[in-house]
Every structure is written in structure tokens, then in C-alpha cells.
C-alpha positions in Angstrom: -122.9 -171.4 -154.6 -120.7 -173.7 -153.1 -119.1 -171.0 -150.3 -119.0 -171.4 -146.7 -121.7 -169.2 -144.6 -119.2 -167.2 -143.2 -121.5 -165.7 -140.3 -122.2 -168.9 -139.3 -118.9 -170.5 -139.7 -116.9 -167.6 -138.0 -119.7 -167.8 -134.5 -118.8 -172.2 -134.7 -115.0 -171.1 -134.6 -115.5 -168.1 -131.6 -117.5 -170.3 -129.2 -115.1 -173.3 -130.1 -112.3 -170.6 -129.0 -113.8 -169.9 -126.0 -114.7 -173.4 -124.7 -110.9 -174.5 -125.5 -109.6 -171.4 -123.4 -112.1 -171.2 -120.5 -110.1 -173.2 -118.4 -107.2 -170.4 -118.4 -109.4 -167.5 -118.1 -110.6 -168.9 -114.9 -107.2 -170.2 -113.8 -105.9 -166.5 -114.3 -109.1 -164.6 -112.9 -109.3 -167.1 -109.7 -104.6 -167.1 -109.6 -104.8 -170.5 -109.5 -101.7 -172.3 -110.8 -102.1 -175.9 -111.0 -101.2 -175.9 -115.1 -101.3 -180.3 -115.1 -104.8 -179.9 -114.6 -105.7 -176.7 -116.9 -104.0 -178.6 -120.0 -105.7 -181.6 -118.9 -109.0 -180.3 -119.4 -108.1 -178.0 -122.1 -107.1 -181.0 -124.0 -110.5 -182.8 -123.6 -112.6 -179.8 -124.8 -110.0 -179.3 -127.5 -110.4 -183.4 -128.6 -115.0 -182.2 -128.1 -114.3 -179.5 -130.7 -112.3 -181.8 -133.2 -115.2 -184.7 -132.9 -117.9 -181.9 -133.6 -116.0 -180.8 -136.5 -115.6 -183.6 -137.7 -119.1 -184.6 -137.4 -119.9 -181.8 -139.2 -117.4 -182.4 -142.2 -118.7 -186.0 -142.1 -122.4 -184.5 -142.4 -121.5 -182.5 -145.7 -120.0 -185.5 -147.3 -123.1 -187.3 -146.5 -125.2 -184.4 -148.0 -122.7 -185.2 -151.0 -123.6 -188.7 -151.6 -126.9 -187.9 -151.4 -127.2 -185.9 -154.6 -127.3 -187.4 -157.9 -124.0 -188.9 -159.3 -124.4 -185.9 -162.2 -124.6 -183.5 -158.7 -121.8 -184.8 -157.1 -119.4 -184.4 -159.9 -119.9 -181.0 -160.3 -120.0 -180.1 -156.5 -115.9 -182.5 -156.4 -115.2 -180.4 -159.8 -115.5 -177.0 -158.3 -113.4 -178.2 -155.1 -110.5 -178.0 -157.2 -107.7 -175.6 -156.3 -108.4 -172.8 -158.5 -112.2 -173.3 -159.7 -114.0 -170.8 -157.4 -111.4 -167.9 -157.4 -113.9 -166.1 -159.9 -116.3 -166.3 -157.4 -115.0 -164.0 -154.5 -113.1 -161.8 -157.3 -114.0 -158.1 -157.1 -115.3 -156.7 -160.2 -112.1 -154.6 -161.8 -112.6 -153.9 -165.5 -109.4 -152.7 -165.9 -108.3 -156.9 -165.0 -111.0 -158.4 -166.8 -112.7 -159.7 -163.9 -116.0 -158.0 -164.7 -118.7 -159.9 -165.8 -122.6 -159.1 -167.7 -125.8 -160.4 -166.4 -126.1 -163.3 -169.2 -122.3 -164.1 -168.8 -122.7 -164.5 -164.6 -125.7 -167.1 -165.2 -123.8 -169.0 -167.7 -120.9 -169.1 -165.0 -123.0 -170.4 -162.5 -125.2 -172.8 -165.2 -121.4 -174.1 -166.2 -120.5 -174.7 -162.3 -123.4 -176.6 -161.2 -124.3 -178.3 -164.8 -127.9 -176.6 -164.7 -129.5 -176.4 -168.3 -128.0 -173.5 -170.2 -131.1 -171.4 -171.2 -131.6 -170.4 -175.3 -128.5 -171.9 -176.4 -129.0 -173.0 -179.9 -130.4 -176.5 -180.2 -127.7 -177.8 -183.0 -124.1 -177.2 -183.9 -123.0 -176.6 -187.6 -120.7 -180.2 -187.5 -124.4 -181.8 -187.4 -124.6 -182.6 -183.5 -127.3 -181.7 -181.1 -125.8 -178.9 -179.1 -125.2 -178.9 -175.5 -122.7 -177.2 -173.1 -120.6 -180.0 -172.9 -120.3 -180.0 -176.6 -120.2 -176.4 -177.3 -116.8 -176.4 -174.8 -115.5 -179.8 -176.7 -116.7 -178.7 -180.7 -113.6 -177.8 -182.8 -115.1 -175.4 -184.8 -114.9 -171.6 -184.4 -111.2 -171.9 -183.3 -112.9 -171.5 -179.5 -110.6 -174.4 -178.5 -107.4 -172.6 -179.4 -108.7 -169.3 -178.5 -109.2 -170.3 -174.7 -106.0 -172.0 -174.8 -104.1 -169.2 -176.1 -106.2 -166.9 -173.5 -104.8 -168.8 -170.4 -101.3 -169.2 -172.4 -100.9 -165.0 -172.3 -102.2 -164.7 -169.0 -99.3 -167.3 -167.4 -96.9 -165.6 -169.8 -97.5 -162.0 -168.5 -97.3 -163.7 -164.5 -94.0 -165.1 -165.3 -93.0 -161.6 -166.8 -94.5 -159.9 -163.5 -92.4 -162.3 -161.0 -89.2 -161.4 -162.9 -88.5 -164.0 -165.1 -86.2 -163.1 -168.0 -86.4 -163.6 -172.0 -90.3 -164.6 -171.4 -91.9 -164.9 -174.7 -94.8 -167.0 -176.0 -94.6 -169.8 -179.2 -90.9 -170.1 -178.9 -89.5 -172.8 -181.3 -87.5 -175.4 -180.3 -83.8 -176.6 -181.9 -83.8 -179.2 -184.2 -83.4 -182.4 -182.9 -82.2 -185.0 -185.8 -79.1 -186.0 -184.3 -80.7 -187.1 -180.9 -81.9 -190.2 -180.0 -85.7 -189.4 -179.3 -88.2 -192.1 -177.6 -91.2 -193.0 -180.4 -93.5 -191.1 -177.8 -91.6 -187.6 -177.9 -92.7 -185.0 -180.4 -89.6 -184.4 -183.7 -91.1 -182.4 -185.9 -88.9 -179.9 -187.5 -91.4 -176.8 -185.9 -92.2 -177.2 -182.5 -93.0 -174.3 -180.6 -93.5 -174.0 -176.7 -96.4 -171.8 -175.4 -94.4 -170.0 -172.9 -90.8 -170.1 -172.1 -88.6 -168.3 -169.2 -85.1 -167.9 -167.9 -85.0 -168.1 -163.5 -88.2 -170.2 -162.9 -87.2 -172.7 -161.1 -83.4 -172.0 -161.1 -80.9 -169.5 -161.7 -80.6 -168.8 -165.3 -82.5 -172.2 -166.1 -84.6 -172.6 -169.1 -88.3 -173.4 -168.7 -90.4 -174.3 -171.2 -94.0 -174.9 -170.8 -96.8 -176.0 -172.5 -100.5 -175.4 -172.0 -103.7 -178.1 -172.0 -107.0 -176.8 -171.6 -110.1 -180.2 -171.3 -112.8 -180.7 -170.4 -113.8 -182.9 -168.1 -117.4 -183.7 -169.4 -116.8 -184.8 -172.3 -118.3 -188.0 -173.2 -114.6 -189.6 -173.0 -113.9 -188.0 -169.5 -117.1 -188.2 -167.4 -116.5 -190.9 -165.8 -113.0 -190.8 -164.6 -111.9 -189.1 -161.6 -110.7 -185.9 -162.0 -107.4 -186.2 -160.3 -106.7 -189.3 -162.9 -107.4 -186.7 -165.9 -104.9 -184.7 -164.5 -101.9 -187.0 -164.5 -102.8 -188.3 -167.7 -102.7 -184.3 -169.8 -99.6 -184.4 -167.5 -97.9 -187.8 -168.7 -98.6 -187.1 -172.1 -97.0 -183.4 -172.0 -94.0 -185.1 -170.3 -94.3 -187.8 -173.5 -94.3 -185.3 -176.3 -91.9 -182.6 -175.2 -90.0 -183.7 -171.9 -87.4 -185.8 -173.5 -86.4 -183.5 -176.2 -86.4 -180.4 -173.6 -84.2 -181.8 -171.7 -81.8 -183.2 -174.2 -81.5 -180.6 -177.3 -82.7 -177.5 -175.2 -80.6 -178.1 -171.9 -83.4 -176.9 -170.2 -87.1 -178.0 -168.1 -90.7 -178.7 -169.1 -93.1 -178.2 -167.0 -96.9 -178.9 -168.2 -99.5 -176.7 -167.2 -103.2 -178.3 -167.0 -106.2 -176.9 -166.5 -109.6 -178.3 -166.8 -112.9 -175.3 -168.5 -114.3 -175.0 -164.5 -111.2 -173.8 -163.5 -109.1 -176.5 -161.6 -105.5 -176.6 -161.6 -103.4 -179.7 -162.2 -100.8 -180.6 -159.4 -97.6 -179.0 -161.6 -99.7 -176.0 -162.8 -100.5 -175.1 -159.3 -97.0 -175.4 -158.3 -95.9 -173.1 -161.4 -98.2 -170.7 -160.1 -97.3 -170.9 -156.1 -93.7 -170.1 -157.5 -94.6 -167.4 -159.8 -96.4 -165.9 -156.8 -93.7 -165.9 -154.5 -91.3 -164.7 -156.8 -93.6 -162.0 -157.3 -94.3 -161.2 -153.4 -90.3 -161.3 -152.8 -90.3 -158.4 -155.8 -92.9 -156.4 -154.7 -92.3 -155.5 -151.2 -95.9 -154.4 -150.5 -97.2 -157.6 -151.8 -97.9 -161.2 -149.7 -97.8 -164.4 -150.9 -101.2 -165.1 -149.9 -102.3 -161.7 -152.4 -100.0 -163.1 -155.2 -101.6 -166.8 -155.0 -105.2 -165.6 -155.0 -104.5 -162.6 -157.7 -102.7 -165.2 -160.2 -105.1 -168.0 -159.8 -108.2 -165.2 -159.9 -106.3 -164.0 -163.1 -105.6 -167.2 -165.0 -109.1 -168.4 -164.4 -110.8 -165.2 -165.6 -108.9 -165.6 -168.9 -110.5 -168.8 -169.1 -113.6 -168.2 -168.0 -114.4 -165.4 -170.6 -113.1 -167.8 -173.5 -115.3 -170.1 -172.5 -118.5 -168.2 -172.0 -117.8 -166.7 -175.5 -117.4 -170.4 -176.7 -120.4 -171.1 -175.1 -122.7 -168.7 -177.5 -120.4 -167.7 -179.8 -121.4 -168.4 -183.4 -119.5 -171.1 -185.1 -120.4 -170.0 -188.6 -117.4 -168.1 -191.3 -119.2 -165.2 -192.8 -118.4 -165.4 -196.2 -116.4 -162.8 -198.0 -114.0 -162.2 -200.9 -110.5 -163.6 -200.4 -108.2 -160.3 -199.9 -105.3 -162.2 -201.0 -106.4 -162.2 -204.3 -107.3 -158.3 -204.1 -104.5 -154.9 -205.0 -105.4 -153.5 -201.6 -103.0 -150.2 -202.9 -105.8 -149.9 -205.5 -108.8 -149.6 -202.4 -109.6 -146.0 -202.3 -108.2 -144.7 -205.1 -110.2 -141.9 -206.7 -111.9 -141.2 -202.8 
């Protein structure tokens, strides 16, 4: 699955510890006090340890390049800050971080890229049906709702580290008298998807909006992932920075994610902040916890949006129009 064998790892580390220090231990059992000589050798055996860790790092990357290129991409996917905090996440219902049988295999057929077993073998826009285009595919709002899924969760964090005036879809001021570049967004409605007072700043204005991709889409697969990221970035900045800054006297700060989990550069640094302004609140609370719990949280919120994407029907059920029905007559005579 991608996580370290921590028996093993943790008896590499202790015997590593003990090689390094021997020279000490016996300098302190035997009282002997030439130190030149104990840091000379303790520097040799700590210079072994590095090489054999290294060799070992180097060993992995080669078990890397061995796989398929298709492999490979999904093993440097789920590297990304953020992607496996599911993983080690204890099962709390109340937080969402419970998952079914069906939905766990999915997770782990998503991670890896293994086949996705009875998924439906065509989409109702016509294409043949696949992960990658169940996650991409427009219809059944599942696009928007795993957006807005990851758009609540990052607005209730920056509520929980004490932001003020945090709301979600908050429109921005007009902007006709301002000299806009062709790139930035003018339309009369735009809204942000989260906004907060004291992010980054005393009483500074934050506005930030969300971008949810996938990165194996036909257009994506074969650009590095770090490259995806600064591009969702630079266009955010494109759209909405300018005018931020000018009408709304205040920040933007883009917040990309890609469906496995990882974190752009600037949405990992939102969320590094949020969690230290929530472990300077809560007393009881490190900034380690805060880190893990946010990241853990904010990917659950995507993760279950896009598991339901993944199966969930795309089809309207049809049904009369209740606009054009005197629901104060339903009922009457019951």
C-alpha cells in the first residue's frame, strides 16, 4: 500500500543508533577521555550509516523505474503531500473518516490505477466508461459536488483556527472603473469559494478559490505533476488575483488539489497556517496533530465525493416540474 514496514524500518534505525553511539558507551564504561578520537570514529560510522541509507533509498528508486511507466505514475502521484493521510486515518464516523467494504477497494483501485471492478461499461454522454472518465465526465454535477465538498471542509478549518467573517461563495465588488488585465475574470457576479479576515495578517482579507483535477485525464497524463500544479495555480492568480488585490484591498490565495489527494504548494501552505493557528488556540493541541487532522479531513471530503462519482448514476429521474405545481393545494382534503 505504499507505507513503510515500520517493524523493519524502526530495527534499521535502532541498530544504526547503536553503531553511531558505541564509541561513547565504551569511552564512558572503560573512563576513557580522549573525545578527538571518539568523534573521529563516531563520524565514520555515522558517514557508514548515511551510504547504507542511501543505498537503500537509491534501491527503491530503482524498484521505481522498474515498474511500468502507468506504475510509476501512480506510485510519484500518491507521494504527494496529502495523498495517503486517508490511509493511517482512524475510522471516526462522527468525522467522516469511515469507509464501506466496496468504498475501501475503490480507494485502493483509484491509488494504484488497478481496474475498477463492475463499473458500468458506458457513460450516458456516449463514451466508454472508465475511472479516469467517470472522475473527468461533467454530468451528474459530481465535478462541482467534490469541489464544493473540499470547499466546506477548508471553510469550516479556517472557522476552527479563528479566522473571522468566514463564509463561503462571497461576491466580489464590482469592478468597472478599474483597469483589469484581458486575463482577469470582470464579470458583474463573481463569487469566491471561501473568504476570511486574519489569515495571513491582522485584519487582512483572504479570498480563496478552490480547483479540484485530475491528473489522468487524457490532457494531463503525461505532464509532471508538480507542472499541473503551477499551472491550476497561475491561472487562479490570472482570473482573480488582479482584481482581489485592486477592488477588494485584500489577498488570493488558490487552493489546488488533484482527485488522489495531493496538495498544491500554496494549498499546503494555507493549510500549515490554518493548523498553527489552530494549535496556538487550542492549548492541548500540537501542530503536528493540527497538520495531520486538516490534511486527513480535507482529503476525506474528497475522497467520498469521488468514490460516489465513481458509481454514482449519472442519469435525472424524470419527474413533474414543481414550479409549475400550487404546492398549498398538496394535501388538501387528507
Amino acid at each position: 500500500m505504499g507505507l513503510d514496514h515500520l517493524i523493519d524500518s524502526a530495527y534499521y534505525q535502532y541498530m544504526n543508533s547503536l553503531s553511531i553511539t558505541r564509541p561513547l558507551v565504551d569511552a564512558i564504561l572503560t573512563g576513557e577521555g580522549d573525545t578527538a578520537r571518539i568523534d573521529e570514529e563516531c563520524k565514520k560510522l555515522r558517514q557508514v550509516c548515511q551510504m547504507e541509507d542511501f543505498e537503500r533509498k537509491q534501491g527503491q528508486k530503482k524498484l521505481i523505474c522498474d515498474v511500468s511507466p502507468s506504475v510509476g505514475r501512480y506510485l510519484d502521484l500518491n507521494k504527494e503531500v496529502g495523498a495517503f493521510s486517508w490511509l493511517s486515518a482512524k475510522p471516526y464516523r462522527h468525522l467522516g473518516f469511515e469507509l464501506n467494504h466496496q468504498e475501501f477497494t475503490d480507494a485502493i483501485a483509484l491509488r494504484y490505477g488497478f481496474p475498477i471492478l463492475n463499473l458500468l461499461s458506458q457513460c450516458i454522454c456516449g463514451k466508454e466508461n472508465s475511472p479516469d472518465h467517470a472522475l473527468s465526465c461533467g454530468n451528474g454535477g459530481f465535478t462541482i459536488m467534490r469541489h464544493n465538498e473540499v470547499r466546506d471542509a477548508l471553510a469550516e478549518a479556517a472557522s476552527h483556527a479563528g479566522l473571522k467573517a468566514v463564509e463561503t461563495e462571497k461576491v466580489l465588488l464590482p469592478c468597472d472603473n478599474h483597469n483589469l488585465p484581458h486575463t482577469a475574470n470582470t464579470a458583474p457576479i463573481t463569487r469566491m469559494d471561501v473568504y476570511g479576515v486574519g489569515l495571513w495578517g491582522r485584519l487582512q482579507k483572504t479570498y480563496i478559490d478552490v480547483k479540484i483535477f485530475h491528473p489522468e485525464a487524457q490532457s494531463y497524463k503525461k505532464k509532471p505533476i508538480r507542472s499541473l500544479y503551477k499551472y491550476h495555480e497561475s491561472c487562479k492568480k490570472k482570473n482573480y488575483n488582479r482584481r482581489v488585490v485592486a477592488v477588494e484591498q485584500g489577498g488570493f490565495s488558490p487552493f489546488v488539489m488533484e482527485t488522489l489527494g495531493g496538495l498544491a504548494p500554496e494549498a499546503d501552505r494555507i493549510v500549515r497556517t490554518l493548523a498553527g493557528r489552530i494549535s496556538v488556540k487550542h492549548s492541548g493541541t500540537t501542530y503536528i496533530e493540527a497538520v495531520s487532522f486538516l490534511r486527513t479531513r480535507i482529503r476525506f471530503a474528497l475522497l467520498r465525493s469521488t468514490l460516489v462519482a465513481l458509481r454514482g448514476s449519472r442519469r435525472k429521474i424524470a419527474s413533474i416540474d414543481l414550479g409549475e405545481v400550487d404546492l398549498n393545494l398538496v394535501g388538501v382534503g387528507v
